[in-house]
PDB file of C-alpha atoms in Angstrom:
ATOM      1  CA  MET A   1      -0.001   0.021  -0.130  1.00 64.00           C
ATOM      2  CA  ARG A   2       2.823   2.516   0.951  1.00 73.00           C
ATOM      3  CA  GLN A   3       4.634   1.519  -2.287  1.00 71.00           C
ATOM      4  CA  THR A   4       1.468   2.334  -4.220  1.00 73.00           C
ATOM      5  CA  LEU A   5       1.063   5.671  -2.703  1.00 79.00           C
ATOM      6  CA  SER A   6       4.559   6.578  -3.219  1.00 81.00           C
ATOM      7  CA  GLN A   7       4.317   5.483  -6.871  1.00 80.00           C
ATOM      8  CA  ILE A   8       1.128   7.617  -7.336  1.00 81.00           C
ATOM      9  CA  GLY A   9       2.700  10.568  -5.664  1.00 86.00           C
ATOM     10  CA  ALA A  10       5.889  10.229  -7.808  1.00 85.00           C
ATOM     11  CA  ILE A  11       3.792  10.125 -11.056  1.00 85.00           C
ATOM     12  CA  ALA A  12       1.649  12.913  -9.916  1.00 89.00           C
ATOM     13  CA  GLY A  13       4.548  15.079  -9.050  1.00 90.00           C
ATOM     14  CA  LEU A  14       6.051  14.435 -12.645  1.00 88.00           C
ATOM     15  CA  THR A  15       2.693  15.220 -14.237  1.00 90.00           C
ATOM     16  CA  LEU A  16       2.722  18.485 -12.450  1.00 92.00           C
ATOM     17  CA  LEU A  17       6.095  19.372 -13.470  1.00 92.00           C
ATOM     18  CA  GLU A  18       5.427  18.441 -17.187  1.00 90.00           C
ATOM     19  CA  ILE A  19       2.299  20.688 -17.129  1.00 93.00           C
ATOM     20  CA  LEU A  20       4.155  23.583 -15.509  1.00 93.00           C
ATOM     21  CA  ARG A  21       6.631  23.480 -18.380  1.00 91.00           C
ATOM     22  CA  GLN A  22       4.124  23.726 -21.026  1.00 91.00           C
ATOM     23  CA  PRO A  23       3.979  27.301 -22.536  1.00 92.00           C
ATOM     24  CA  VAL A  24       0.432  26.959 -23.499  1.00 92.00           C
ATOM     25  CA  CYS A  25      -0.673  26.290 -19.884  1.00 92.00           C
ATOM     26  CA  PHE A  26       1.354  29.288 -18.788  1.00 93.00           C
ATOM     27  CA  LEU A  27       0.053  31.540 -21.352  1.00 95.00           C
ATOM     28  CA  LEU A  28      -3.605  30.604 -20.612  1.00 94.00           C
ATOM     29  CA  SER A  29      -2.938  31.332 -16.814  1.00 94.00           C
ATOM     30  CA  LEU A  30      -1.154  34.602 -17.685  1.00 95.00           C
ATOM     31  CA  PHE A  31      -4.050  35.636 -20.014  1.00 95.00           C
ATOM     32  CA  THR A  32      -6.609  34.759 -17.203  1.00 95.00           C
ATOM     33  CA  VAL A  33      -4.910  36.766 -14.475  1.00 95.00           C
ATOM     34  CA  SER A  34      -4.061  39.753 -16.741  1.00 95.00           C
ATOM     35  CA  PHE A  35      -7.518  39.897 -18.270  1.00 95.00           C
ATOM     36  CA  ILE A  36      -9.214  39.968 -14.922  1.00 95.00           C
ATOM     37  CA  GLY A  37      -6.992  42.808 -13.908  1.00 93.00           C
ATOM     38  CA  LEU A  38      -7.853  44.778 -16.980  1.00 93.00           C
ATOM     39  CA  LEU A  39     -11.709  44.430 -16.715  1.00 90.00           C
ATOM     40  CA  PRO A  40     -12.200  47.377 -14.569  1.00 88.00           C
ATOM     41  CA  PHE A  41     -10.391  49.477 -17.243  1.00 87.00           C
ATOM     42  CA  VAL A  42     -11.795  48.113 -20.443  1.00 84.00           C
ATOM     43  CA  ILE A  43     -15.461  47.879 -19.446  1.00 77.00           C
ATOM     44  CA  SER A  44     -16.799  51.399 -19.909  1.00 64.00           C
ATOM     45  CA  HIS A  45     -20.542  51.191 -20.016  1.00 66.00           C
ATOM     46  CA  THR A  46     -21.430  50.115 -16.678  1.00 63.00           C
ATOM     47  CA  LEU A  47     -24.598  51.773 -16.033  1.00 66.00           C
ATOM     48  CA  GLY A  48     -23.911  52.392 -12.353  1.00 64.00           C
ATOM     49  CA  GLU A  49     -23.147  48.799 -11.727  1.00 73.00           C
ATOM     50  CA  ALA A  50     -19.431  48.494 -12.351  1.00 74.00           C
ATOM     51  CA  GLN A  51     -18.688  45.994  -9.537  1.00 77.00           C
ATOM     52  CA  LYS A  52     -21.523  43.587 -10.692  1.00 83.00           C
ATOM     53  CA  ILE A  53     -20.375  43.606 -14.295  1.00 86.00           C
ATOM     54  CA  VAL A  54     -16.735  43.238 -13.564  1.00 88.00           C
ATOM     55  CA  LEU A  55     -17.479  40.335 -11.102  1.00 89.00           C
ATOM     56  CA  ASP A  56     -19.595  38.516 -13.612  1.00 90.00           C
ATOM     57  CA  SER A  57     -17.064  38.899 -16.282  1.00 91.00           C
ATOM     58  CA  ALA A  58     -14.139  37.945 -14.080  1.00 93.00           C
ATOM     59  CA  LEU A  59     -15.799  34.813 -12.792  1.00 94.00           C
ATOM     60  CA  ALA A  60     -16.577  33.748 -16.472  1.00 94.00           C
ATOM     61  CA  VAL A  61     -13.025  34.313 -17.409  1.00 95.00           C
ATOM     62  CA  LEU A  62     -11.833  32.159 -14.734  1.00 95.00           C
ATOM     63  CA  LEU A  63     -14.208  29.374 -15.487  1.00 94.00           C
ATOM     64  CA  MET A  64     -13.752  29.538 -19.252  1.00 94.00           C
ATOM     65  CA  GLY A  65      -9.940  29.704 -18.799  1.00 95.00           C
ATOM     66  CA  GLY A  66     -10.161  26.641 -16.387  1.00 94.00           C
ATOM     67  CA  LEU A  67     -12.153  24.618 -19.040  1.00 94.00           C
ATOM     68  CA  VAL A  68      -9.511  25.255 -21.787  1.00 95.00           C
ATOM     69  CA  THR A  69      -6.367  24.710 -19.521  1.00 95.00           C
ATOM     70  CA  SER A  70      -7.742  21.702 -17.893  1.00 94.00           C
ATOM     71  CA  THR A  71      -8.482  19.991 -21.173  1.00 93.00           C
ATOM     72  CA  TYR A  72      -5.148  20.965 -22.654  1.00 93.00           C
ATOM     73  CA  ALA A  73      -3.287  19.800 -19.523  1.00 92.00           C
ATOM     74  CA  ALA A  74      -5.207  16.463 -19.436  1.00 90.00           C
ATOM     75  CA  CYS A  75      -4.438  15.723 -23.173  1.00 88.00           C
ATOM     76  CA  HIS A  76      -0.798  16.682 -22.999  1.00 85.00           C
ATOM     77  CA  SER A  77      -0.055  14.592 -20.030  1.00 83.00           C
ATOM     78  CA  LEU A  78      -2.026  11.606 -21.065  1.00 84.00           C
ATOM     79  CA  SER A  79      -3.203  11.269 -24.667  1.00 78.00           C
ATOM     80  CA  ARG A  80       0.257  12.344 -25.958  1.00 76.00           C
ATOM     81  CA  GLU A  81       2.036   9.783 -23.754  1.00 76.00           C
ATOM     82  CA  ILE A  82      -0.451   7.109 -25.147  1.00 74.00           C
ATOM     83  CA  GLN A  83       0.357   8.051 -28.702  1.00 73.00           C
ATOM     84  CA  ARG A  84       4.189   8.233 -28.099  1.00 69.00           C
ATOM     85  CA  GLY A  85       4.168   4.906 -26.268  1.00 65.00           C
ATOM     86  CA  THR A  86       5.953   6.239 -23.050  1.00 67.00           C
ATOM     87  CA  VAL A  87       2.896   4.969 -21.157  1.00 68.00           C
ATOM     88  CA  ALA A  88       4.071   1.397 -21.759  1.00 60.00           C
ATOM     89  CA  ALA A  89       7.439   2.129 -20.376  1.00 60.00           C
ATOM     90  CA  VAL A  90       5.699   3.124 -16.926  1.00 63.00           C
ATOM     91  CA  LEU A  91       3.230   0.344 -17.047  1.00 64.00           C
ATOM     92  CA  ALA A  92       5.971  -2.163 -17.487  1.00 58.00           C
ATOM     93  CA  LYS A  93       7.022  -1.398 -13.956  1.00 66.00           C
ATOM     94  CA  PRO A  94       4.761  -2.465 -11.053  1.00 68.00           C
ATOM     95  CA  VAL A  95       2.402   0.430 -11.617  1.00 70.00           C
ATOM     96  CA  GLY A  96      -1.293  -0.335 -12.172  1.00 77.00           C
ATOM     97  CA  ARG A  97      -3.326   1.522 -14.789  1.00 80.00           C
ATOM     98  CA  ALA A  98      -5.877   2.812 -12.163  1.00 82.00           C
ATOM     99  CA  GLY A  99      -3.048   4.226  -9.965  1.00 84.00           C
ATOM    100  CA  PHE A 100      -1.376   5.644 -13.041  1.00 85.00           C
ATOM    101  CA  LEU A 101      -4.572   7.462 -14.259  1.00 88.00           C
ATOM    102  CA  LEU A 102      -5.288   8.710 -10.568  1.00 90.00           C
ATOM    103  CA  ALA A 103      -1.851  10.179 -10.563  1.00 90.00           C
ATOM    104  CA  LYS A 104      -2.376  11.938 -13.738  1.00 91.00           C
ATOM    105  CA  TYR A 105      -5.499  13.515 -12.433  1.00 94.00           C
ATOM    106  CA  LEU A 106      -3.896  14.393  -9.119  1.00 94.00           C
ATOM    107  CA  GLY A 107      -1.013  16.129 -10.807  1.00 94.00           C
ATOM    108  CA  ALA A 108      -3.311  18.101 -13.446  1.00 94.00           C
ATOM    109  CA  ALA A 109      -5.744  18.944 -10.546  1.00 95.00           C
ATOM    110  CA  THR A 110      -2.953  20.403  -8.468  1.00 96.00           C
ATOM    111  CA  TYR A 111      -1.948  22.683 -11.356  1.00 96.00           C
ATOM    112  CA  MET A 112      -5.649  23.756 -11.712  1.00 96.00           C
ATOM    113  CA  LEU A 113      -5.959  24.452  -8.086  1.00 96.00           C
ATOM    114  CA  VAL A 114      -2.956  26.787  -8.159  1.00 96.00           C
ATOM    115  CA  TYR A 115      -4.483  28.331 -11.226  1.00 96.00           C
ATOM    116  CA  ALA A 116      -7.922  28.772  -9.459  1.00 96.00           C
ATOM    117  CA  LEU A 117      -6.028  30.383  -6.384  1.00 96.00           C
ATOM    118  CA  ALA A 118      -4.352  33.021  -8.559  1.00 96.00           C
ATOM    119  CA  GLY A 119      -7.571  33.782 -10.535  1.00 96.00           C
ATOM    120  CA  SER A 120      -9.447  34.007  -7.170  1.00 95.00           C
ATOM    121  CA  VAL A 121      -7.029  36.444  -5.666  1.00 96.00           C
ATOM    122  CA  ALA A 122      -7.142  38.497  -8.747  1.00 95.00           C
ATOM    123  CA  ILE A 123     -10.896  38.565  -8.725  1.00 95.00           C
ATOM    124  CA  LEU A 124     -10.830  39.582  -5.078  1.00 93.00           C
ATOM    125  CA  VAL A 125      -8.480  42.683  -5.836  1.00 93.00           C
ATOM    126  CA  THR A 126     -10.406  43.681  -9.174  1.00 92.00           C
ATOM    127  CA  SER A 127     -13.773  43.700  -7.371  1.00 88.00           C
ATOM    128  CA  ARG A 128     -12.262  46.374  -5.063  1.00 88.00           C
ATOM    129  CA  THR A 129     -10.850  48.256  -8.048  1.00 87.00           C
ATOM    130  CA  ALA A 130     -14.296  48.447  -9.651  1.00 82.00           C
ATOM    131  CA  SER A 131     -16.290  49.156  -6.387  1.00 78.00           C
ATOM    132  CA  ASP A 132     -17.031  52.723  -7.194  1.00 76.00           C
ATOM    133  CA  PRO A 133     -19.612  52.996 -10.007  1.00 72.00           C
ATOM    134  CA  TYR A 134     -17.909  55.838 -11.727  1.00 73.00           C
ATOM    135  CA  GLN A 135     -14.327  55.651 -10.667  1.00 80.00           C
ATOM    136  CA  VAL A 136     -11.614  53.064 -10.928  1.00 82.00           C
ATOM    137  CA  ASP A 137      -9.270  52.513  -7.804  1.00 83.00           C
ATOM    138  CA  MET A 138      -5.950  53.114  -9.538  1.00 86.00           C
ATOM    139  CA  TRP A 139      -3.912  51.736  -6.522  1.00 88.00           C
ATOM    140  CA  SER A 140      -5.432  48.425  -6.435  1.00 88.00           C
ATOM    141  CA  GLY A 141      -5.847  48.101 -10.107  1.00 90.00           C
ATOM    142  CA  GLY A 142      -2.209  49.262 -10.861  1.00 91.00           C
ATOM    143  CA  ILE A 143      -0.667  46.909  -8.391  1.00 93.00           C
ATOM    144  CA  LEU A 144      -2.633  43.967  -9.709  1.00 93.00           C
ATOM    145  CA  LEU A 145      -1.697  44.764 -13.346  1.00 94.00           C
ATOM    146  CA  ALA A 146       1.988  45.073 -12.339  1.00 94.00           C
ATOM    147  CA  ALA A 147       2.065  41.633 -10.697  1.00 95.00           C
ATOM    148  CA  PRO A 148       2.130  39.579 -14.025  1.00 95.00           C
ATOM    149  CA  VAL A 149       4.747  41.839 -15.393  1.00 95.00           C
ATOM    150  CA  ALA A 150       6.870  41.462 -12.097  1.00 95.00           C
ATOM    151  CA  GLY A 151       6.313  37.739 -12.134  1.00 95.00           C
ATOM    152  CA  CYS A 152       7.536  37.348 -15.853  1.00 96.00           C
ATOM    153  CA  ALA A 153      10.525  39.600 -15.075  1.00 96.00           C
ATOM    154  CA  LEU A 154      11.499  37.574 -12.091  1.00 96.00           C
ATOM    155  CA  ALA A 155      11.081  34.373 -13.952  1.00 95.00           C
ATOM    156  CA  GLY A 156      13.344  35.818 -16.726  1.00 95.00           C
ATOM    157  CA  LEU A 157      16.010  36.485 -14.299  1.00 95.00           C
ATOM    158  CA  ILE A 158      15.655  32.991 -12.843  1.00 95.00           C
ATOM    159  CA  ASN A 159      15.882  31.586 -16.404  1.00 94.00           C
ATOM    160  CA  PHE A 160      19.008  33.776 -17.178  1.00 93.00           C
ATOM    161  CA  PHE A 161      21.010  32.948 -14.029  1.00 93.00           C
ATOM    162  CA  THR A 162      19.829  29.208 -13.305  1.00 93.00           C
ATOM    163  CA  ARG A 163      18.705  28.006 -16.877  1.00 90.00           C
ATOM    164  CA  ARG A 164      15.503  26.825 -15.282  1.00 91.00           C
ATOM    165  CA  PRO A 165      12.477  26.594 -17.681  1.00 92.00           C
ATOM    166  CA  PHE A 166      10.726  29.848 -18.006  1.00 95.00           C
ATOM    167  CA  PRO A 167       7.095  28.706 -18.191  1.00 93.00           C
ATOM    168  CA  SER A 168       7.235  26.819 -14.909  1.00 93.00           C
ATOM    169  CA  SER A 169       9.105  29.590 -13.071  1.00 94.00           C
ATOM    170  CA  ALA A 170       6.842  32.295 -14.596  1.00 95.00           C
ATOM    171  CA  PHE A 171       3.685  30.429 -13.410  1.00 96.00           C
ATOM    172  CA  VAL A 172       4.841  30.150  -9.900  1.00 95.00           C
ATOM    173  CA  CYS A 173       6.225  33.838  -9.841  1.00 96.00           C
ATOM    174  CA  ILE A 174       3.102  35.261 -11.289  1.00 96.00           C
ATOM    175  CA  THR A 175       0.960  33.441  -8.565  1.00 96.00           C
ATOM    176  CA  LEU A 176       3.261  34.637  -5.803  1.00 96.00           C
ATOM    177  CA  SER A 177       3.270  38.160  -7.391  1.00 96.00           C
ATOM    178  CA  VAL A 178      -0.617  38.149  -7.396  1.00 96.00           C
ATOM    179  CA  LEU A 179      -0.713  37.096  -3.710  1.00 96.00           C
ATOM    180  CA  ALA A 180       1.876  39.834  -2.861  1.00 95.00           C
ATOM    181  CA  ALA A 181      -0.174  42.363  -4.856  1.00 94.00           C
ATOM    182  CA  ALA A 182      -3.211  41.471  -2.921  1.00 94.00           C
ATOM    183  CA  ALA A 183      -1.225  41.826   0.390  1.00 93.00           C
ATOM    184  CA  ILE A 184       0.097  45.108  -0.630  1.00 92.00           C
ATOM    185  CA  ALA A 185      -3.112  46.653  -2.032  1.00 91.00           C
ATOM    186  CA  GLY A 186      -5.031  45.401   1.191  1.00 88.00           C
ATOM    187  CA  PHE A 187      -3.035  47.989   3.199  1.00 89.00           C
ATOM    188  CA  VAL A 188      -3.735  50.967   1.051  1.00 86.00           C
ATOM    189  CA  ASP A 189      -7.004  52.679   0.313  1.00 81.00           C
ATOM    190  CA  ALA A 190      -8.160  54.271  -2.986  1.00 78.00           C
ATOM    191  CA  GLU A 191      -6.313  57.671  -2.068  1.00 80.00           C
ATOM    192  CA  GLY A 192      -2.954  55.880  -1.300  1.00 76.00           C
ATOM    193  CA  HIS A 193      -3.298  56.030   2.489  1.00 81.00           C
ATOM    194  CA  ALA A 194      -2.750  53.321   4.973  1.00 82.00           C
ATOM    195  CA  GLN A 195      -5.562  51.492   6.195  1.00 85.00           C
ATOM    196  CA  ALA A 196      -6.599  48.209   8.079  1.00 84.00           C
ATOM    197  CA  PHE A 197      -5.879  45.227   5.906  1.00 84.00           C
ATOM    198  CA  GLY A 198      -8.574  44.163   3.609  1.00 80.00           C
ATOM    199  CA  THR A 199     -10.896  47.025   4.426  1.00 82.00           C
ATOM    200  CA  GLY A 200     -11.857  47.443   0.798  1.00 81.00           C
ATOM    201  CA  TYR A 201     -11.937  43.918  -0.176  1.00 87.00           C
ATOM    202  CA  ARG A 202     -15.290  42.124  -0.891  1.00 86.00           C
ATOM    203  CA  TRP A 203     -14.662  38.792   0.927  1.00 89.00           C
ATOM    204  CA  GLY A 204     -18.060  37.499  -0.097  1.00 88.00           C
ATOM    205  CA  VAL A 205     -16.607  36.703  -3.592  1.00 91.00           C
ATOM    206  CA  LEU A 206     -14.376  33.940  -2.263  1.00 92.00           C
ATOM    207  CA  PRO A 207     -17.071  31.248  -1.698  1.00 93.00           C
ATOM    208  CA  SER A 208     -18.131  31.848  -5.421  1.00 93.00           C
ATOM    209  CA  CYS A 209     -14.421  31.518  -6.404  1.00 94.00           C
ATOM    210  CA  ALA A 210     -14.231  28.211  -4.457  1.00 95.00           C
ATOM    211  CA  LEU A 211     -17.296  26.897  -6.181  1.00 95.00           C
ATOM    212  CA  LEU A 212     -15.571  27.574  -9.640  1.00 96.00           C
ATOM    213  CA  ALA A 213     -12.555  25.756  -8.345  1.00 96.00           C
ATOM    214  CA  LEU A 214     -14.869  22.698  -7.701  1.00 96.00           C
ATOM    215  CA  ALA A 215     -16.268  23.044 -11.142  1.00 96.00           C
ATOM    216  CA  ILE A 216     -12.880  23.154 -12.679  1.00 96.00           C
ATOM    217  CA  LEU A 217     -11.863  19.986 -10.901  1.00 96.00           C
ATOM    218  CA  VAL A 218     -14.909  18.185 -12.266  1.00 96.00           C
ATOM    219  CA  LEU A 219     -14.048  19.597 -15.727  1.00 95.00           C
ATOM    220  CA  GLN A 220     -10.554  18.227 -15.215  1.00 95.00           C
ATOM    221  CA  ALA A 221     -11.716  14.739 -14.391  1.00 95.00           C
ATOM    222  CA  PHE A 222     -13.930  14.866 -17.542  1.00 94.00           C
ATOM    223  CA  ALA A 223     -10.945  15.971 -19.539  1.00 94.00           C
ATOM    224  CA  ILE A 224      -8.810  13.136 -18.251  1.00 94.00           C
ATOM    225  CA  LEU A 225     -11.561  10.702 -19.343  1.00 93.00           C
ATOM    226  CA  LEU A 226     -11.640  12.162 -22.812  1.00 92.00           C
ATOM    227  CA  ALA A 227      -7.749  12.072 -22.966  1.00 90.00           C
ATOM    228  CA  THR A 228      -7.860   8.263 -22.951  1.00 88.00           C
ATOM    229  CA  ARG A 229      -9.374   8.371 -26.413  1.00 86.00           C
ATOM    230  CA  LEU A 230      -9.076  11.909 -28.026  1.00 86.00           C
ATOM    231  CA  GLU A 231      -6.412  14.530 -28.715  1.00 87.00           C
ATOM    232  CA  ALA A 232      -6.632  18.151 -27.376  1.00 85.00           C
ATOM    233  CA  THR A 233      -8.852  19.808 -29.978  1.00 88.00           C
ATOM    234  CA  PRO A 234     -11.660  17.140 -30.255  1.00 91.00           C
ATOM    235  CA  ALA A 235     -11.475  16.686 -26.506  1.00 92.00           C
ATOM    236  CA  LEU A 236     -11.981  20.539 -25.959  1.00 92.00           C
ATOM    237  CA  VAL A 237     -14.935  20.418 -28.372  1.00 94.00           C
ATOM    238  CA  VAL A 238     -16.499  17.524 -26.366  1.00 93.00           C
ATOM    239  CA  CYS A 239     -15.735  19.283 -23.141  1.00 92.00           C
ATOM    240  CA  SER A 240     -17.429  22.551 -24.391  1.00 92.00           C
ATOM    241  CA  VAL A 241     -20.498  20.690 -25.473  1.00 91.00           C
ATOM    242  CA  VAL A 242     -20.945  18.921 -22.262  1.00 89.00           C
ATOM    243  CA  PHE A 243     -20.348  22.262 -20.416  1.00 91.00           C
ATOM    244  CA  LEU A 244     -22.912  24.069 -22.388  1.00 90.00           C
ATOM    245  CA  GLY A 245     -25.302  21.108 -22.016  1.00 86.00           C
ATOM    246  CA  GLY A 246     -24.908  21.164 -18.274  1.00 86.00           C
ATOM    247  CA  LEU A 247     -25.578  24.854 -18.131  1.00 87.00           C
ATOM    248  CA  MET A 248     -28.715  24.295 -19.917  1.00 86.00           C
ATOM    249  CA  SER A 249     -29.669  21.008 -18.469  1.00 84.00           C
ATOM    250  CA  ASP A 250     -32.708  22.312 -16.362  1.00 81.00           C
ATOM    251  CA  HIS A 251     -34.164  23.675 -19.654  1.00 82.00           C
ATOM    252  CA  LEU A 252     -33.204  20.822 -21.994  1.00 80.00           C
ATOM    253  CA  PHE A 253     -34.045  17.876 -19.589  1.00 82.00           C
ATOM    254  CA  GLY A 254     -35.204  19.100 -16.310  1.00 78.00           C
ATOM    255  CA  ARG A 255     -38.642  20.377 -17.491  1.00 81.00           C
ATOM    256  CA  PHE A 256     -39.352  17.012 -19.092  1.00 81.00           C
ATOM    257  CA  ALA A 257     -38.052  14.884 -16.360  1.00 78.00           C
ATOM    258  CA  ALA A 258     -41.455  14.137 -14.888  1.00 78.00           C
ATOM    259  CA  GLU A 259     -42.776  13.013 -18.282  1.00 82.00           C
ATOM    260  CA  SER A 260     -39.946  10.987 -19.849  1.00 81.00           C
ATOM    261  CA  ARG A 261     -37.612   8.505 -18.306  1.00 86.00           C
ATOM    262  CA  VAL A 262     -34.957   9.297 -20.817  1.00 83.00           C
ATOM    263  CA  ALA A 263     -35.087  13.040 -19.906  1.00 81.00           C
ATOM    264  CA  ASP A 264     -34.938  12.352 -16.267  1.00 82.00           C
ATOM    265  CA  THR A 265     -31.849  10.087 -16.716  1.00 86.00           C
ATOM    266  CA  LEU A 266     -30.064  12.642 -18.854  1.00 83.00           C
ATOM    267  CA  TRP A 267     -30.933  15.375 -16.407  1.00 83.00           C
ATOM    268  CA  ARG A 268     -29.562  13.401 -13.497  1.00 83.00           C
ATOM    269  CA  LEU A 269     -26.429  12.420 -15.339  1.00 84.00           C
ATOM    270  CA  THR A 270     -25.495  15.761 -16.850  1.00 85.00           C
ATOM    271  CA  PRO A 271     -23.463  17.872 -14.398  1.00 87.00           C
ATOM    272  CA  ASN A 272     -25.615  20.996 -13.520  1.00 88.00           C
ATOM    273  CA  TRP A 273     -23.076  23.751 -13.648  1.00 90.00           C
ATOM    274  CA  GLN A 274     -25.636  26.147 -12.206  1.00 88.00           C
ATOM    275  CA  HIS A 275     -24.854  24.749  -8.775  1.00 89.00           C
ATOM    276  CA  PHE A 276     -21.392  26.305  -9.053  1.00 93.00           C
ATOM    277  CA  TRP A 277     -22.212  29.446 -10.874  1.00 90.00           C
ATOM    278  CA  THR A 278     -23.535  31.937  -8.141  1.00 87.00           C
ATOM    279  CA  ALA A 279     -22.677  35.289  -9.751  1.00 82.00           C
ATOM    280  CA  ASP A 280     -26.304  36.348  -9.133  1.00 81.00           C
ATOM    281  CA  TRP A 281     -25.972  35.730  -5.408  1.00 82.00           C
ATOM    282  CA  LEU A 282     -23.384  38.514  -5.213  1.00 78.00           C
ATOM    283  CA  VAL A 283     -25.907  41.299  -6.129  1.00 73.00           C
ATOM    284  CA  ALA A 284     -26.231  44.022  -3.514  1.00 65.00           C
ATOM    285  CA  ASP A 285     -23.352  42.895  -1.445  1.00 68.00           C
ATOM    286  CA  GLY A 286     -24.803  39.415  -1.202  1.00 73.00           C
ATOM    287  CA  ALA A 287     -22.609  36.270  -0.466  1.00 77.00           C
ATOM    288  CA  VAL A 288     -22.719  32.621  -0.919  1.00 86.00           C
ATOM    289  CA  PRO A 289     -22.943  30.646   2.271  1.00 90.00           C
ATOM    290  CA  TRP A 290     -20.144  28.174   2.917  1.00 91.00           C
ATOM    291  CA  THR A 291     -22.797  25.435   3.521  1.00 94.00           C
ATOM    292  CA  HIS A 292     -23.785  25.755  -0.030  1.00 92.00           C
ATOM    293  CA  VAL A 293     -19.967  25.325  -0.986  1.00 94.00           C
ATOM    294  CA  GLY A 294     -19.767  22.134   1.261  1.00 95.00           C
ATOM    295  CA  ASN A 295     -22.840  20.711  -0.594  1.00 94.00           C
ATOM    296  CA  CYS A 296     -21.498  21.330  -3.860  1.00 94.00           C
ATOM    297  CA  ALA A 297     -18.136  19.902  -2.778  1.00 95.00           C
ATOM    298  CA  GLY A 298     -19.896  16.537  -2.083  1.00 95.00           C
ATOM    299  CA  TYR A 299     -21.659  16.851  -5.396  1.00 94.00           C
ATOM    300  CA  ALA A 300     -18.297  17.530  -7.165  1.00 95.00           C
ATOM    301  CA  LEU A 301     -16.661  14.518  -5.388  1.00 95.00           C
ATOM    302  CA  LEU A 302     -19.325  12.275  -6.622  1.00 94.00           C
ATOM    303  CA  TYR A 303     -18.904  13.295 -10.121  1.00 93.00           C
ATOM    304  CA  VAL A 304     -15.120  13.183  -9.980  1.00 95.00           C
ATOM    305  CA  VAL A 305     -15.145   9.695  -8.630  1.00 95.00           C
ATOM    306  CA  GLY A 306     -17.668   8.414 -11.205  1.00 93.00           C
ATOM    307  CA  LEU A 307     -15.829  10.042 -14.061  1.00 94.00           C
ATOM    308  CA  LEU A 308     -12.572   8.508 -12.964  1.00 94.00           C
ATOM    309  CA  LEU A 309     -13.879   5.070 -12.677  1.00 94.00           C
ATOM    310  CA  ILE A 310     -15.297   5.434 -16.267  1.00 93.00           C
ATOM    311  CA  ALA A 311     -11.815   6.779 -17.272  1.00 92.00           C
ATOM    312  CA  CYS A 312     -10.064   3.855 -15.592  1.00 90.00           C
ATOM    313  CA  TRP A 313     -12.353   1.331 -17.422  1.00 90.00           C
ATOM    314  CA  LEU A 314     -11.713   2.939 -20.884  1.00 87.00           C
ATOM    315  CA  PHE A 315      -7.878   3.060 -20.064  1.00 84.00           C
ATOM    316  CA  ARG A 316      -7.998  -0.645 -19.424  1.00 83.00           C
ATOM    317  CA  GLN A 317      -9.307  -1.371 -22.788  1.00 79.00           C
ATOM    318  CA  ILE A 318      -6.333   0.509 -24.431  1.00 74.00           C
ATOM    319  CA  GLU A 319      -3.587  -1.550 -25.950  1.00 69.00           C
ATOM    320  CA  VAL A 320      -0.251   0.279 -25.210  1.00 64.00           C
ATOM    321  CA  ARG A 321       2.768  -0.241 -27.254  1.00 61.00           C
TER     322      ARG A 321
END
């Protein structure tokens, strides 16, 4: 048992390192954080509801970025290895297929959790930047926009002096820079004066961000399932269809569930992403209760376990060379 856990941990760590070194994953993460920081500056027609519009847009950017990044990470770490035959070299050792697939998911999920952390902190800061309906907080907004630049500059120096891969160093540096930006901006008000930490932050957005992180973990499990058969582009198409279908499941299947057994089955099997999308709850300084986050965590866990079981069954049917 201890040897199996050690093998799973080692493969998960290598998977995480492999994803960290992918320029596409780094660029998607950089785009997500940077675009969230830019939203208060590029959205001009707010009609007196700047914070609501910026929050809705920022949450959508985090979720859609997670959809694309998780699919690419899964396909790069699994489907490419199947095609190249490197999976056979790993499975030739005493490593079970179920453990190998679970390790791949854990490595990719770890990357996506760090991605969600950076995006959530950026949303927290940008919600303060747009808190005034007709004015942008230049202090918090400027510090947040400087974070990716500082992270890339620091990663460039690390690459120059140590020859470490730039994408992995940049991803870590940008995450740390965003956290540092949130800490610095928390001690400064909109006028540049010192204040108690976090006075201007809207902490109620964090449960909504946590729900999106859970949704991304479910998407990651579905992407791992698809990666056992598909490459990145078709997997992304199928993931997008399932995502859109889950958003509309109540309309497509739910209203016919009482009349049709097929509609009821599809309604129950399709992941309902509306449970994780709570932007409407944030209207008028509202917040999502953490009890709802706990319930959704159980819902997400069931889906992840179910998807990984199906993925293991599909992976067992593959003849590796």
